[in-house]
mmCIF file of C-alpha atoms in Angstrom:
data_model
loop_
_atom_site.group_PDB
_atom_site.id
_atom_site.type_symbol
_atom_site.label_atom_id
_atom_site.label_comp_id
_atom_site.label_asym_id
_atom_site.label_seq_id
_atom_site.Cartn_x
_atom_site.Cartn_y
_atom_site.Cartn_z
ATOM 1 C CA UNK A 23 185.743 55.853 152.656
ATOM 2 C CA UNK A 24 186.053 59.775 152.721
ATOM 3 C CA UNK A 25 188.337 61.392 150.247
ATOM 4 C CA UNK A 26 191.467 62.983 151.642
ATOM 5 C CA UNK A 27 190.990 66.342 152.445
ATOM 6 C CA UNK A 28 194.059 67.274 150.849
ATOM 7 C CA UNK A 29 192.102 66.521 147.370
ATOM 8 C CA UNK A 30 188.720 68.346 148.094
ATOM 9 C CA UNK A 31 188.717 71.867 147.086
ATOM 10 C CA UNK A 32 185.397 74.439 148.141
ATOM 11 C CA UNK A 33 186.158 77.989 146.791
ATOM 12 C CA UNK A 34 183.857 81.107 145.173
ATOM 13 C CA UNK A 35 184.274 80.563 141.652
ATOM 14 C CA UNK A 36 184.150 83.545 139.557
ATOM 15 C CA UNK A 37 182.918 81.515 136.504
ATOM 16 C CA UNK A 38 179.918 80.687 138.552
ATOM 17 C CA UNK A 39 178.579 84.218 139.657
ATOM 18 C CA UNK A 40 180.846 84.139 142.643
ATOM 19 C CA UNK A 41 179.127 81.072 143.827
ATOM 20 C CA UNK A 42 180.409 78.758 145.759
ATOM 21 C CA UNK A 43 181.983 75.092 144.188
ATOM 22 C CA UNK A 44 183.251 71.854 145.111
ATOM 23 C CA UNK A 45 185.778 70.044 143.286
ATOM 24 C CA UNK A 46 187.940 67.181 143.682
ATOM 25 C CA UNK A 47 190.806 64.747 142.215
ATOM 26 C CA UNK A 48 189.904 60.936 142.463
ATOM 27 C CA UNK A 49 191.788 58.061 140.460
ATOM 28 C CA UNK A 50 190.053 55.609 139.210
ATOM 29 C CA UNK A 51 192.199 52.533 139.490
ATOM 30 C CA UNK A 52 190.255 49.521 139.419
ATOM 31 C CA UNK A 53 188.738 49.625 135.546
ATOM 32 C CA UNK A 54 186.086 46.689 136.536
ATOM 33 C CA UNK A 55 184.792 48.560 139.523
ATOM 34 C CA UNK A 56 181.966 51.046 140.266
ATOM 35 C CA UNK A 57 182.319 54.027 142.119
ATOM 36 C CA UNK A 58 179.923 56.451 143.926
ATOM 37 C CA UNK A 59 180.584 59.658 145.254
ATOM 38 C CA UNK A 60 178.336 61.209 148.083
ATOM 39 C CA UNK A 61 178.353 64.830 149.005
ATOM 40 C CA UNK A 62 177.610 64.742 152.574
ATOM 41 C CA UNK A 63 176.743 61.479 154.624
ATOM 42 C CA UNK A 64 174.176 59.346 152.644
ATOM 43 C CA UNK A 65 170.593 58.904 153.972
ATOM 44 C CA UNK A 66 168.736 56.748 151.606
ATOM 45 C CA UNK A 67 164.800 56.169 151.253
ATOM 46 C CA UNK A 68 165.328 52.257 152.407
ATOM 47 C CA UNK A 69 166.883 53.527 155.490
ATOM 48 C CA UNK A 70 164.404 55.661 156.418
ATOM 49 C CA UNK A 71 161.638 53.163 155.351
ATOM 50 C CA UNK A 72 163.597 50.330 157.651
ATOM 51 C CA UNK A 73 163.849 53.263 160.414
ATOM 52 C CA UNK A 74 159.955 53.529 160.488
ATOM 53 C CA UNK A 75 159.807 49.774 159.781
ATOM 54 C CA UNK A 76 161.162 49.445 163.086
ATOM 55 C CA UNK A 77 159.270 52.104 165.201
ATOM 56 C CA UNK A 78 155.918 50.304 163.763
ATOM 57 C CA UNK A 79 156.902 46.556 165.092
ATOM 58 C CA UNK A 80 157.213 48.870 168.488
ATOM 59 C CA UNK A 81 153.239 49.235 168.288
ATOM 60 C CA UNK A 82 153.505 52.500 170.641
ATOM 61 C CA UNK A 83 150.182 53.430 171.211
ATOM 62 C CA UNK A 84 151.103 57.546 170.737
ATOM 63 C CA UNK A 85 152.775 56.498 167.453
ATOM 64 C CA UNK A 86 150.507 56.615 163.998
ATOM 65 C CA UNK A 87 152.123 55.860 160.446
ATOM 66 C CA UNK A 88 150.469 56.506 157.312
ATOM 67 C CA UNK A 89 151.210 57.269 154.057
ATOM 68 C CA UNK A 90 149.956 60.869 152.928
ATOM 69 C CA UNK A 91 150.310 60.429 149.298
ATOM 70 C CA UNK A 92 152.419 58.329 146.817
ATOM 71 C CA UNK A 93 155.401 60.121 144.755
ATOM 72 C CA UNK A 94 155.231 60.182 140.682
ATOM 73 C CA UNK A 95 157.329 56.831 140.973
ATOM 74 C CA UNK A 96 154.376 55.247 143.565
ATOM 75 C CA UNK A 97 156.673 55.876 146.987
ATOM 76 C CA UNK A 98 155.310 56.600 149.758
ATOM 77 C CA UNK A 99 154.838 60.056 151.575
ATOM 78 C CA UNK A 100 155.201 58.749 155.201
ATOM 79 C CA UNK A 101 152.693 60.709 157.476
ATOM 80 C CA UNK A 102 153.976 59.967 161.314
ATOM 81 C CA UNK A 103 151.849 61.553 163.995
ATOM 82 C CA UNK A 104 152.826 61.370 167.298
ATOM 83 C CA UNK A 105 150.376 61.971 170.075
ATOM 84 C CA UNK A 106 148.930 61.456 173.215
ATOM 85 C CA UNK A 107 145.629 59.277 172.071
ATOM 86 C CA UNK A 108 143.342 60.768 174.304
ATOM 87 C CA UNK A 109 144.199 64.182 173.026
ATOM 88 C CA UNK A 110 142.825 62.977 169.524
ATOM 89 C CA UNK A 111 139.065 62.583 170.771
ATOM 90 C CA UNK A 112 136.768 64.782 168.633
ATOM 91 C CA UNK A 113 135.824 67.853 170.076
ATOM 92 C CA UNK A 114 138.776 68.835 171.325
ATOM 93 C CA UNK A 115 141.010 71.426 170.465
ATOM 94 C CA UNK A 116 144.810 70.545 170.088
ATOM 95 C CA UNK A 117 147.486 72.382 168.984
ATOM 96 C CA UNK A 118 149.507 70.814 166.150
ATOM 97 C CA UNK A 119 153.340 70.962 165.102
ATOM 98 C CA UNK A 120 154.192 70.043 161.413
ATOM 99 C CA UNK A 121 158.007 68.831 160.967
ATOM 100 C CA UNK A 122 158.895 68.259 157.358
ATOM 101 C CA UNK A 123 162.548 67.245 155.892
ATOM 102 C CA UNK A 124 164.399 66.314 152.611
ATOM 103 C CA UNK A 125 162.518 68.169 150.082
ATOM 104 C CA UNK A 126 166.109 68.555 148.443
ATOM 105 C CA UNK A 127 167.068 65.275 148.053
ATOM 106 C CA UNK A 128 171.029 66.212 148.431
ATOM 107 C CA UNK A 129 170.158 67.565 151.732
ATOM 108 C CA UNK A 130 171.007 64.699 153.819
ATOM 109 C CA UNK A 131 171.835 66.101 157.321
ATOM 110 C CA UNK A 132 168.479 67.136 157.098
ATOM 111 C CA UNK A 133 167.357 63.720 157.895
ATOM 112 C CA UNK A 134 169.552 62.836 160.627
ATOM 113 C CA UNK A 135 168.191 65.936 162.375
ATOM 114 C CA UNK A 136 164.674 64.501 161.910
ATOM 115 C CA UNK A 137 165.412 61.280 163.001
ATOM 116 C CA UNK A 138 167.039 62.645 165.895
ATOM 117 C CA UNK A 139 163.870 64.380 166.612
ATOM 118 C CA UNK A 140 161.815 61.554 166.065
ATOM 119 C CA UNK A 141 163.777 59.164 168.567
ATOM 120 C CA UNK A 142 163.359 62.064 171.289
ATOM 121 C CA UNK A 143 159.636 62.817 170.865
ATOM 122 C CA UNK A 144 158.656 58.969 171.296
ATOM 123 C CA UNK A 145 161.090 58.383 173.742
ATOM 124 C CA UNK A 146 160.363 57.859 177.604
ATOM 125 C CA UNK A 147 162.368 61.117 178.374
ATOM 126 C CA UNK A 148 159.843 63.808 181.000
ATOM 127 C CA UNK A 149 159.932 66.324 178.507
ATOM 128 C CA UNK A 150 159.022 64.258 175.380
ATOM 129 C CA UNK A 151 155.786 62.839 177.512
ATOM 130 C CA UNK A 152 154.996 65.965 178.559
ATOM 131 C CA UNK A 153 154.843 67.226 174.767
ATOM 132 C CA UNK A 154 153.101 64.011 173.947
ATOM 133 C CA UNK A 155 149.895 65.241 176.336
ATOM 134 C CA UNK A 156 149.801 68.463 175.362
ATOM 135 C CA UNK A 157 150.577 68.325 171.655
ATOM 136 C CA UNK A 158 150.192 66.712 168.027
ATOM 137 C CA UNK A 159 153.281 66.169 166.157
ATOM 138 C CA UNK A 160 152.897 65.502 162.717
ATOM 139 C CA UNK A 161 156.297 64.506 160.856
ATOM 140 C CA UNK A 162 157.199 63.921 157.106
ATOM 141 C CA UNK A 163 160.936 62.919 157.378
ATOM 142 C CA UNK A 164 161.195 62.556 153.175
ATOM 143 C CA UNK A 165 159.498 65.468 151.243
ATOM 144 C CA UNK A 166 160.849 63.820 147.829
ATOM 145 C CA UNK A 167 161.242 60.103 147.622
ATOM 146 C CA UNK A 168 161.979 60.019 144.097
ATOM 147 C CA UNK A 169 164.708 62.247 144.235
ATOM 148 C CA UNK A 170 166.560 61.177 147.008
ATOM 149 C CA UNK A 171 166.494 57.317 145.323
ATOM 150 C CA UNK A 172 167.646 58.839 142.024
ATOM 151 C CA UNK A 173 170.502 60.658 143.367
ATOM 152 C CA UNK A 174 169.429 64.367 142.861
ATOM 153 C CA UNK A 175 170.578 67.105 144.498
ATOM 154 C CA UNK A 176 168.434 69.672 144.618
ATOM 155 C CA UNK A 177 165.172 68.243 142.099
ATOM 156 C CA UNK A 178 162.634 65.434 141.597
ATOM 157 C CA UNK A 179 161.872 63.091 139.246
ATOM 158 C CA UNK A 180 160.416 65.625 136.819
ATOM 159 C CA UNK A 181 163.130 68.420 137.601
ATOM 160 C CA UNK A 182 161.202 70.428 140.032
ATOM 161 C CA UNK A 183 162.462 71.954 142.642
ATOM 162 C CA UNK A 184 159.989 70.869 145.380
ATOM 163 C CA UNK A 185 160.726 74.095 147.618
ATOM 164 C CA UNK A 186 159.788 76.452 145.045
ATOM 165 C CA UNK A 187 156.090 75.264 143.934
ATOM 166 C CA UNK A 188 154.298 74.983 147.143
ATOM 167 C CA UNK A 189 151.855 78.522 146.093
ATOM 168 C CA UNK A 190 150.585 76.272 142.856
ATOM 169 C CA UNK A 191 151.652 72.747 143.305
ATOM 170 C CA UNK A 192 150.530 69.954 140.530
ATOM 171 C CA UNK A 193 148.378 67.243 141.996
ATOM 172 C CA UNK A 194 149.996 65.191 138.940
ATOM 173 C CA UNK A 195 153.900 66.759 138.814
ATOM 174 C CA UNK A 196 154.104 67.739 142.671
ATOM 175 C CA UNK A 197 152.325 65.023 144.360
ATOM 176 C CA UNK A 198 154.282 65.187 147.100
ATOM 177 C CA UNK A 199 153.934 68.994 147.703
ATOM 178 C CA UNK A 200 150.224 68.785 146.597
ATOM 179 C CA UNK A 201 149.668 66.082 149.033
ATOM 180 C CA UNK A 202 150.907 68.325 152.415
ATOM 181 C CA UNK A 203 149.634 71.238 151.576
ATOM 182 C CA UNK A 204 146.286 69.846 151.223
ATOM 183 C CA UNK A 205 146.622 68.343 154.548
ATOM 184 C CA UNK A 206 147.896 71.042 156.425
ATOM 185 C CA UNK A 207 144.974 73.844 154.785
ATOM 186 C CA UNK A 208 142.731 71.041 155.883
ATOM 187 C CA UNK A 209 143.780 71.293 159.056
ATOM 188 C CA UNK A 210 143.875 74.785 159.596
ATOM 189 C CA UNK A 211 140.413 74.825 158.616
ATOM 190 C CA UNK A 212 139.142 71.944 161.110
ATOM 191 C CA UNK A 213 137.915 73.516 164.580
ATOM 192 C CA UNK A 214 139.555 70.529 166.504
ATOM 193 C CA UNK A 215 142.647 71.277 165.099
ATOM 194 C CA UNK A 216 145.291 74.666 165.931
ATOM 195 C CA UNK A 217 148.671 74.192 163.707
ATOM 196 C CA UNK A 218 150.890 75.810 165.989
ATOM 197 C CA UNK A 219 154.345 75.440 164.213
ATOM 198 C CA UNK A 220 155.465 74.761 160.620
ATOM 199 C CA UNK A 221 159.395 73.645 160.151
ATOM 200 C CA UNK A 222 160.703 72.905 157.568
ATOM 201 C CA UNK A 223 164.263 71.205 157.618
ATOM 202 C CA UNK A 224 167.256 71.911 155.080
ATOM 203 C CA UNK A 225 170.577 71.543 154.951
ATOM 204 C CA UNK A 226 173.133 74.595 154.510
ATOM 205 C CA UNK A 227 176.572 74.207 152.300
ATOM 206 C CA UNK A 228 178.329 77.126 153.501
ATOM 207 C CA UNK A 229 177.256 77.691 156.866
ATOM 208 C CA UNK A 230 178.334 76.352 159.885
ATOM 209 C CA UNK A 231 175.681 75.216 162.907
ATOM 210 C CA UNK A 232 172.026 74.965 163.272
ATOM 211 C CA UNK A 233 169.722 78.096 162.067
ATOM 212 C CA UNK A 234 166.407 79.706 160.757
ATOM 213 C CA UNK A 235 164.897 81.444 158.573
ATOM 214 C CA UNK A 236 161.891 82.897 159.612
ATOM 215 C CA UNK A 237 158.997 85.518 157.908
ATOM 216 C CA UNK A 238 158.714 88.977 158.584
ATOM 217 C CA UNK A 239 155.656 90.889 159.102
ATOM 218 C CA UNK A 240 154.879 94.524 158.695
ATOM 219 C CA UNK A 241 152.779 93.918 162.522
ATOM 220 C CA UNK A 242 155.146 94.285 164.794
ATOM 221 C CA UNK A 243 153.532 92.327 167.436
ATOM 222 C CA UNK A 244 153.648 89.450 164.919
ATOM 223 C CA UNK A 245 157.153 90.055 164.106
ATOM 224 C CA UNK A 246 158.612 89.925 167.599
ATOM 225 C CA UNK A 247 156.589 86.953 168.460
ATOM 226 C CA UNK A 248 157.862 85.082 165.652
ATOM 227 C CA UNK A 249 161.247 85.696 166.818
ATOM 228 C CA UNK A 250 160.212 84.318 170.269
ATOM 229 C CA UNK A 251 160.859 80.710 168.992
ATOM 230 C CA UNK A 252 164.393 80.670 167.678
ATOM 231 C CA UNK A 253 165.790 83.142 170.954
ATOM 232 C CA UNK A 254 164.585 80.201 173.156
ATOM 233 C CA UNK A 255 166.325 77.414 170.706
ATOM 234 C CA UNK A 256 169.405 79.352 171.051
ATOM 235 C CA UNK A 257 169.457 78.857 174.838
ATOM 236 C CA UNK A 258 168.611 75.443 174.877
ATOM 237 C CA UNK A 259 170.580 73.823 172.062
ATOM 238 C CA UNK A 260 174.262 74.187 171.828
ATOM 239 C CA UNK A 261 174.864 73.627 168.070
ATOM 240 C CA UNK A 262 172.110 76.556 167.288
ATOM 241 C CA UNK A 263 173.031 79.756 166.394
ATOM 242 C CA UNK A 264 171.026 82.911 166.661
ATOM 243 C CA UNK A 265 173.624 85.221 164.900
ATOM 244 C CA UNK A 266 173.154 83.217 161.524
ATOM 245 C CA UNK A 267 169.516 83.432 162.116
ATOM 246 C CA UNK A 268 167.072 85.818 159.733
ATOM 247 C CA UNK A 269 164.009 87.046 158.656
ATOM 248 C CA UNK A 270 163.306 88.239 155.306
ATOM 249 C CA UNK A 271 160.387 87.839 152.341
ATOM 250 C CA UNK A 272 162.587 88.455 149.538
ATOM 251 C CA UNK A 273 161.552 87.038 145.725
ATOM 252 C CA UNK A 274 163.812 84.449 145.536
ATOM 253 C CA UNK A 275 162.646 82.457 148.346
ATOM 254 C CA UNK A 276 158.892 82.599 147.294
ATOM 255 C CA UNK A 277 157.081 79.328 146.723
ATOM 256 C CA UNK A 278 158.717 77.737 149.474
ATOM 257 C CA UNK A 279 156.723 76.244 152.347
ATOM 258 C CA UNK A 280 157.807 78.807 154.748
ATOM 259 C CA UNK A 281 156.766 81.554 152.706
ATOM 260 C CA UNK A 282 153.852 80.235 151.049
ATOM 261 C CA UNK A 283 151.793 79.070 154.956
ATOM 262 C CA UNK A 284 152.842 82.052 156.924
ATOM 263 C CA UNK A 285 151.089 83.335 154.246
ATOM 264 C CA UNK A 286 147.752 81.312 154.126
ATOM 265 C CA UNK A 287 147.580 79.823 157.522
ATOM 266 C CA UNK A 288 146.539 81.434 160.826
ATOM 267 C CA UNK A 289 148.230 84.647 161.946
ATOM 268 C CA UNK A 290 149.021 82.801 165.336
ATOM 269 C CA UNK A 291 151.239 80.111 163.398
ATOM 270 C CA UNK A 292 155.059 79.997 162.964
ATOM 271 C CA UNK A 293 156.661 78.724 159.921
ATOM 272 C CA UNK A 294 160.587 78.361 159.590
ATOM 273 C CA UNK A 295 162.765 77.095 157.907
ATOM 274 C CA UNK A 296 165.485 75.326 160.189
ATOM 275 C CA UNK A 297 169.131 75.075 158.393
ATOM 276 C CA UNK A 298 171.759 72.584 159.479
ATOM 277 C CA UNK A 299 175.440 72.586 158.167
ATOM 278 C CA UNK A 300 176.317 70.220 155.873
ATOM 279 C CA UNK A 301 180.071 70.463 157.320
ATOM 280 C CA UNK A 302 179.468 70.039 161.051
ATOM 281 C CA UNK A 303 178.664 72.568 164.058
ATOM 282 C CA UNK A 304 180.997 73.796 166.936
ATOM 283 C CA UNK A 305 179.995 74.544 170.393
ATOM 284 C CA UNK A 306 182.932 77.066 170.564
ATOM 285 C CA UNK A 307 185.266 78.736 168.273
ATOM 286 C CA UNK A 308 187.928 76.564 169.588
ATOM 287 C CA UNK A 309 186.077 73.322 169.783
ATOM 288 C CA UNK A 310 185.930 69.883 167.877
ATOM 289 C CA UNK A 311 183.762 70.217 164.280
ATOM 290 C CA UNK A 312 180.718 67.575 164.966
ATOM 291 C CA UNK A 313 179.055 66.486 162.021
ATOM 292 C CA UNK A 314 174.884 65.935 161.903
ATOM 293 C CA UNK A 315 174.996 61.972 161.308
ATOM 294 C CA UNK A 316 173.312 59.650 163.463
ATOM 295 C CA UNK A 317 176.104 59.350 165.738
#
């Protein structure tokens, strides 16, 4: 049941640095019942363990699950690779696309989006099979178990903010963390192995739309190929917009994974961060809001 929006107030709050808030009015009527409030449209760890549940009774033969690591509270850190299985034959050098999501646990459009990009890349559609031959997708749709069962927002189990310790992560506080970027150094290190693209998926509470954030570079050649990627989004998906889209290295985003691999992996890899509003996206100013649920 969604709260009338005649009761739901957003607003820059000068108490709060000009930042932005979210209030409401709710009665609480019914003294013997309990009541849970959701900012965006849930997307709990069961439902994404019953989603991959699922795709494993499927027994595609392009469709690996594994669990990376465990979280501080023992849950798992679902690897999913997706791949043509002759491409993984030793010897052979593949390029490799890393798709992570939910490291803030409140971010829950975040999953939809990966789920949606799950269903597409194992589907039977031209384009996915076509990816499937060339390509190894590699997929960790929940970056922070713990937090997303607890509730959090923004932190895990130990208050971390999982985004912000990828440079030093704990292999005891940030198992999680510590867990993929072992994996993904180990990767860029293998000779079979080329990690092509690194994106990382959020979701964005005052923006409206799909976006990235990308690096900047003082090469210019590396620069304007890094902005290749997100040009050729914007022409191909609807809800993505290149206007909202930007490149910066600025302090406060350091220690994310973004920031930390394009600064450690190869030069030739990509790493964004791709944004999706928590409200909804519009194809046109004048068209209908469409919110990122599984719908």
């Amino acid at each position: 049941q969604r709260l009338p929006t005649r009761n739901v107030f957003y607003y820059r709050c000068p108490d709060h640095r000009k930042n932005y808030v979210m209030s409401f009015t709710f009665c609480f009527d019914r003294e013997d019942d309990i009541y849970q409030f959701a900012y965006s449209f849930p997307y709990t760890y069961t439902k994404l363990q019953n989603y991959l549940d699922n795709i494993e009774q499927r027994q595609l033969d392009f469709v690996q699950r594994r669990p990376l690591v465990y979280s501080v509270q023992k849950r798992r850190l679902d690897l999913i690779t997706v791949t043509n299985p002759s491409l993984l034959v030793k010897g052979k050098r593949k390029k490799v696309v890393i798709v992570t999501a939910r490291v803030h646990p409140g971010e829950t459009p975040s999953s939809y989006v990966c789920q949606g990009f799950i269903e597409f890349i194992i589907s039977d559609h031209p384009i996915a099979r076509l990816l499937r031959d060339h390509i190894v997708f590699q997929i960790v749709p929940m970056l922070n178990p713990d937090g997303v069962f607890l509730g959090n927002q923004r932190c895990s189990l130990l208050g971390f903010d999982l985004n912000r310790v990828w440079n030093e992560p704990s292999h005891w506080a940030h198992p999680e963390i510590f867990g993929i970027k072992t994996h993904i150094m180990n990767l860029n290190e293998d000779p079979d192995f080329e990690v092509d693209f690194f994106i990382d998926i959020h979701a964005h509470s005052t923006m409206m739309n799909g976006f990235m954030y990308g690096n900047t570079y003082d090469d210019a050649s590396r620069l304007e190929k890094h902005g290749v990627f997100p040009r050729l989004l914007s022409r191909n998906a609807e809800d993505f917009s290149i206007n909202n889209t930007s490149f910066n290295r600025d302090a406060f985003k350091a220690g994310t994974g973004r920031r930390t691999l394009g600064g450690c992996l190869q030069e030739s890899t990509h790493c964004y961060t791709l944004e999706v509003s928590f409200f909804s996206y519009q194809t046109s100013a004048n068209s209908q809001a469409i919110s990122y649920t599984e719908d």
